[in-house]
Short mmCIF file of C-alpha atoms and ligand atoms in Angstrom, two decimals:
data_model
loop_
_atom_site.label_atom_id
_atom_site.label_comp_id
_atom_site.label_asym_id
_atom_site.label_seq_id
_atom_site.Cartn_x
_atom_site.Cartn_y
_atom_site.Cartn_z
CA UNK W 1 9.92 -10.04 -18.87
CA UNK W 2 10.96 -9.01 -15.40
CA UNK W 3 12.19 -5.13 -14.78
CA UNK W 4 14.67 -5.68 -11.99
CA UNK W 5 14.52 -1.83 -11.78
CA UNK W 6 11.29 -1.63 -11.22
CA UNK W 7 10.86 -4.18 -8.88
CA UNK W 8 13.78 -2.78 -7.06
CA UNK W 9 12.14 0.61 -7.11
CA UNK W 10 8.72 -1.11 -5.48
CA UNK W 11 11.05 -3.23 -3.24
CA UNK W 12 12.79 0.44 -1.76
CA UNK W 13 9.41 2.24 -1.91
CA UNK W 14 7.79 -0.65 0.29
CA UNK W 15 10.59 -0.58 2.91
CA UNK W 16 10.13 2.99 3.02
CA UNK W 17 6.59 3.24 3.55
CA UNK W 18 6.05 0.27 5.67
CA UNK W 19 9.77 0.45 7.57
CA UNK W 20 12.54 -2.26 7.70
CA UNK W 21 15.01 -3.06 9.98
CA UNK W 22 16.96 -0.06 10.07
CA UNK W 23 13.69 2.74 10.05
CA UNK W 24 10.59 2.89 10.98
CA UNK W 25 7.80 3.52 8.51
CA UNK W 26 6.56 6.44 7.26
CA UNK W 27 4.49 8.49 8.72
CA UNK W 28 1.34 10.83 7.71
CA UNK W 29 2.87 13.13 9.66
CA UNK W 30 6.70 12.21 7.86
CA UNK W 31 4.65 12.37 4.60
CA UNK W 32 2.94 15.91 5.27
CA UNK W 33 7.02 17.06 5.88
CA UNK W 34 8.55 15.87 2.52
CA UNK W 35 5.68 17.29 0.95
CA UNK W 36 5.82 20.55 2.54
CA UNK W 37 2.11 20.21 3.79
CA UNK W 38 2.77 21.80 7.58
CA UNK W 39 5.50 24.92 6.61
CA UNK W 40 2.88 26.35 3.83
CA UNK W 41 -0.48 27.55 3.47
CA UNK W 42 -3.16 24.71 3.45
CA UNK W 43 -4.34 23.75 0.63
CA UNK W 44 -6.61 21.35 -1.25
CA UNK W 45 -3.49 19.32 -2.67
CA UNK W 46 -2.21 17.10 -4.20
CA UNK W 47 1.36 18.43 -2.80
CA UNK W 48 4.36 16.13 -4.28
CA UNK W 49 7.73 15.07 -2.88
CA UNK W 50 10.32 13.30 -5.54
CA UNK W 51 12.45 10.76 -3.84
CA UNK W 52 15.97 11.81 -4.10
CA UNK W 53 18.01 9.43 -6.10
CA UNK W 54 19.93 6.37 -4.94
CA UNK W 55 21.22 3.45 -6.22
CA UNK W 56 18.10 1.33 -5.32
CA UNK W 57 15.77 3.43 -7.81
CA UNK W 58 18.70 3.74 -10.40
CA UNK W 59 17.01 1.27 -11.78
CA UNK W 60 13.67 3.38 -12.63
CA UNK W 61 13.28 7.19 -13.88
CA UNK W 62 11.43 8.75 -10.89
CA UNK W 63 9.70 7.91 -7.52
CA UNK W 64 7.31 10.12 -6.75
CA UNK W 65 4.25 10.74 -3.90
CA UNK W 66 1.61 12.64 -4.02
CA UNK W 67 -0.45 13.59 -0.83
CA UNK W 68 -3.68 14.51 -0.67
CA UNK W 69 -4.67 16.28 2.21
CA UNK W 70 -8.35 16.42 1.51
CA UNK W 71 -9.73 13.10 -0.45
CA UNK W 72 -11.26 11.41 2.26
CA UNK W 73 -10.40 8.03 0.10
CA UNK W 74 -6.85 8.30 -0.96
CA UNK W 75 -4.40 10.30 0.97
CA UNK W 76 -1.16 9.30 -1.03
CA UNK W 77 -0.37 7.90 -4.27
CA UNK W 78 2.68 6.36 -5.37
CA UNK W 79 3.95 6.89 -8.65
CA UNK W 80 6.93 4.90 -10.03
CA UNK W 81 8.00 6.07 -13.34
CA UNK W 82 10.11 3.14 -15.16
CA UNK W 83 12.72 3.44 -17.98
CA UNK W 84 10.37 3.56 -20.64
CA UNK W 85 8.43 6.61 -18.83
CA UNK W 86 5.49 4.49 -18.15
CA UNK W 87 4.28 5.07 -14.80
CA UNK W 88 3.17 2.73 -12.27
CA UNK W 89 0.53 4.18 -9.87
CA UNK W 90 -0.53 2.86 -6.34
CA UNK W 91 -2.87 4.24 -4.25
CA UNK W 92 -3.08 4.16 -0.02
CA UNK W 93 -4.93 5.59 2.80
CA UNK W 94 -3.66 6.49 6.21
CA UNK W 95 -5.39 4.70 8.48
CA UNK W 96 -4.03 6.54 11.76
CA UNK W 97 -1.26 3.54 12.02
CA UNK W 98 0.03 2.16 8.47
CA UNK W 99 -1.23 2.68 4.97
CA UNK W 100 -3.86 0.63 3.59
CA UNK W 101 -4.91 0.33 0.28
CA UNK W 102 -7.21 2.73 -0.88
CA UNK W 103 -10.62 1.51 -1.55
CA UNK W 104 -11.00 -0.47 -5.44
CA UNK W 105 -7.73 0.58 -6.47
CA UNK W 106 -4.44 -0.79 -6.68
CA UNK W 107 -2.27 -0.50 -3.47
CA UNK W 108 0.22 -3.92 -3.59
CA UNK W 109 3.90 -2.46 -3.74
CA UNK W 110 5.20 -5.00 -6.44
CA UNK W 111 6.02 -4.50 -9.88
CA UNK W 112 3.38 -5.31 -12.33
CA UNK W 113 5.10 -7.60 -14.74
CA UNK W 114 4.35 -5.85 -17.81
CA UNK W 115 2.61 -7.41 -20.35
CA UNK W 116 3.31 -9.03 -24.19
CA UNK W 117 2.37 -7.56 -26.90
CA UNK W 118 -1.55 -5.80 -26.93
CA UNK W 119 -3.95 -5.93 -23.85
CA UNK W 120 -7.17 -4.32 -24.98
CA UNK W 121 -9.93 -4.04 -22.96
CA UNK W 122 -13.62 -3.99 -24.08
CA UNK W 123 -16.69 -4.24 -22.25
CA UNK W 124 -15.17 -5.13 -19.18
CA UNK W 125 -13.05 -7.99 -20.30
CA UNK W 126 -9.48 -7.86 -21.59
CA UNK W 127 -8.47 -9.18 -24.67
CA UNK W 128 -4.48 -10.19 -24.77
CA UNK W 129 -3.06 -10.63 -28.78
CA UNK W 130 -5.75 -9.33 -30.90
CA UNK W 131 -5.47 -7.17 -32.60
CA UNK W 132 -8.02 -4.43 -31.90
CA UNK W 133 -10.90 -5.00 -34.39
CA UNK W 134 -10.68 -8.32 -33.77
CA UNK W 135 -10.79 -8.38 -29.97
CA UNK W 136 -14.24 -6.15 -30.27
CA UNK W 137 -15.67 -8.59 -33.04
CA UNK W 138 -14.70 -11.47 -30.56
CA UNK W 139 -16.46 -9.08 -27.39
CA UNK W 140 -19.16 -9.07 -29.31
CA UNK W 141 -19.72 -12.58 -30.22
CA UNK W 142 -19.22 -13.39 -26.91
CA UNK W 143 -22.15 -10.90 -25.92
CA UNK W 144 -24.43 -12.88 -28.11
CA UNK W 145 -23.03 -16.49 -26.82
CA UNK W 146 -21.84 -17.52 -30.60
CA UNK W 147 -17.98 -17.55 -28.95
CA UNK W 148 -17.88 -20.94 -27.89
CA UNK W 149 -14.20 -22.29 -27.37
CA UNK W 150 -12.82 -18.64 -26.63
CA UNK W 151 -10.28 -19.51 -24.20
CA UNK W 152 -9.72 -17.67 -21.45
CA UNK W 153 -8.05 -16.59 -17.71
CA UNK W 154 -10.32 -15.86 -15.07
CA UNK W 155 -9.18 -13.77 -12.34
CA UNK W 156 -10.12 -15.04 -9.01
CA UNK W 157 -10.44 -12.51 -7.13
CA UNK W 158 -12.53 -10.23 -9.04
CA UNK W 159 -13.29 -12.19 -11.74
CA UNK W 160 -12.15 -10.02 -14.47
CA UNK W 161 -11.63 -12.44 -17.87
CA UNK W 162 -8.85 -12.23 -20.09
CA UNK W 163 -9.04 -13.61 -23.36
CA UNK W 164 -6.25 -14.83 -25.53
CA UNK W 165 -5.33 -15.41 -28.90
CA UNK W 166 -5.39 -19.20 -29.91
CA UNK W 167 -1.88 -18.66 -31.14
CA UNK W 168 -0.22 -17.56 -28.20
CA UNK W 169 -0.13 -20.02 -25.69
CA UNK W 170 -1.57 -19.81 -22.37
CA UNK W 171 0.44 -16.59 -21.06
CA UNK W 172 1.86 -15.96 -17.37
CA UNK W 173 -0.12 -12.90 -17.57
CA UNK W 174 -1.22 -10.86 -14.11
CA UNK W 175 -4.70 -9.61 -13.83
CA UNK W 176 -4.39 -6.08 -15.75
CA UNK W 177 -7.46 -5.06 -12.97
CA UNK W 178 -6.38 -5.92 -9.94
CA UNK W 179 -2.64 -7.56 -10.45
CA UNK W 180 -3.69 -10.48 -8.96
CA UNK W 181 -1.16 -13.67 -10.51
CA UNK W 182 -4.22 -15.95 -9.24
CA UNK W 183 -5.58 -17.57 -12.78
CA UNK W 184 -8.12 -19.89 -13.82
CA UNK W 185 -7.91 -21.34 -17.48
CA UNK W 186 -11.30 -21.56 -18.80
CA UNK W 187 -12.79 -22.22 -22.53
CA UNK W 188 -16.17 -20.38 -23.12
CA UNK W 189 -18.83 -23.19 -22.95
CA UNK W 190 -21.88 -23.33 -25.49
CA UNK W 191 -24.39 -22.21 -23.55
CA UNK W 192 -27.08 -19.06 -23.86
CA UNK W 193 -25.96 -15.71 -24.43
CA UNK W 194 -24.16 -14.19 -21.91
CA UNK W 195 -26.76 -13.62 -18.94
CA UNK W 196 -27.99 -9.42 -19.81
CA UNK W 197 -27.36 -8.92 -15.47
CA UNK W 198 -23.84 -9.89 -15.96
CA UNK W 199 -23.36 -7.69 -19.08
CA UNK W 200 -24.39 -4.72 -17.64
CA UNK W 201 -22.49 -5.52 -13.94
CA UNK W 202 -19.38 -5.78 -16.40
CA UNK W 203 -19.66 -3.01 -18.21
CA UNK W 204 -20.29 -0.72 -14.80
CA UNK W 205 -17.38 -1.72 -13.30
CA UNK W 206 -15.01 -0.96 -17.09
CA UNK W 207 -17.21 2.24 -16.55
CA UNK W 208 -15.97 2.94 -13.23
CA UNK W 209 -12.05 2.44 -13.74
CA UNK W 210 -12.51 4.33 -16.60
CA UNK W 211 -14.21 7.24 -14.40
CA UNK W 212 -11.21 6.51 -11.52
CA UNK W 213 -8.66 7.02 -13.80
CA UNK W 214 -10.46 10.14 -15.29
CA UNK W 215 -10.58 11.50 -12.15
CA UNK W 216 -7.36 11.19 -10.66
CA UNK W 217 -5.91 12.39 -14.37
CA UNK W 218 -7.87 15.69 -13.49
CA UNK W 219 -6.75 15.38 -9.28
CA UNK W 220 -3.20 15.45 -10.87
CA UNK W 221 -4.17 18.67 -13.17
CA UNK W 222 -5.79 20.68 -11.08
CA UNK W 223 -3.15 19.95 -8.22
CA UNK W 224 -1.01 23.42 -7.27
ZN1 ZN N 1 -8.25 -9.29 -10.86
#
């Protein structure tokens, strides 16, 4: 389930910020001039800039970037709106050279393949075709160690889990945290309940994208 569109968009957006043959990269300085940042009164931000459009983003509803003149963690985010008015954030800051990714969040300028049916997450771990009662009932059997035989994707690099429904089979499925296509198949073991450290480290870091995502909602509102 590919979105040529969108991965078109991300291709465009990627020349664009890191350069291609024909131009050079952009700049914070190029950013701060689409956005309007040096011809107005300083302010706090976020200050926006919609890419004009062109065949290369026909393909997706709206390219936009947001800078942020003050966050001394993210100083632009890109936001891809597809078709279906989902949007597609990624998150960079200027390093005095390039763009780097902005610290925990997502910053790799390729389309997130998006996902089958349901992805729920609780506690941490991500549950892919259950249906929403169910995937809690199965978190919390898990949390007690009676879930022997859940299968199971582990993501290896930040070792977020992804469960799946016995009936679907073992899906292509990125990691929904960190869009990393790197996936160990596992099967939940019988073994003690899930060790109470690991429970809590788990539920931090759900806490924590929950609390990003919060935040930048309300960076977005509060913007001019
Ligand atoms: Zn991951």
């Amino acid at each position: 389930m590919v979105d040529v569109g969108l991965e078109q968009a991300f291709a465009k957006v990627r020349a664009f910020l890191e350069g291609d043959f024909e131009h050079p990269g952009l700049t914070l300085y190029d950013l701060q001039n689409l956005v309007g940042y040096n011809s107005r009164v300083k302010t706090d931000g976020p200050l926006s800039y919609t890419m004009p459009p062109e065949p290369a983003l026909s393909g997706v509803a709206a390219v936009r970037l947001y800078y942020y003149p003050k966050d001394p963690e993210v100083n632009l985010i890109v936001e891809i709106e597809d078709k279906a008015r989902k949007r597609h954030l990624r998150h960079f800051k200027w390093n005095g050279i390039s763009w780097t990714a902005a610290r925990g969040l997502k910053a790799d300028l390729t389309a997130t393949r998006e996902v089958l049916p349901s992805i729920e997450e609780v506690g941490g771990d991500f549950f892919l075709g259950y249906a929403s009662e169910e995937a809690k009932e199965l978190a919390e059997a898990i949390r007690r160690g009676e879930a022997a035989g859940a299968k199971y994707m582990l993501c290896t690099r930040d070792n977020t889990r992804i469960f799946y429904a016995p009936a679907s089979s073992p899906p292509a499925v990125p990691c929904p945290r960190c869009g990393n296509t790197n996936m160990i198949f596992k099967t939940l073991t019988l073994a003690t309940p899930e060790d109470r450290i690991e429970a809590i480290l788990r539920e931090q870091r759900a806490l924590r994208t929950a609390l990003e995502d919060l935040l930048l909602y309300l960076k977005r509102k509060l913007g001019p």
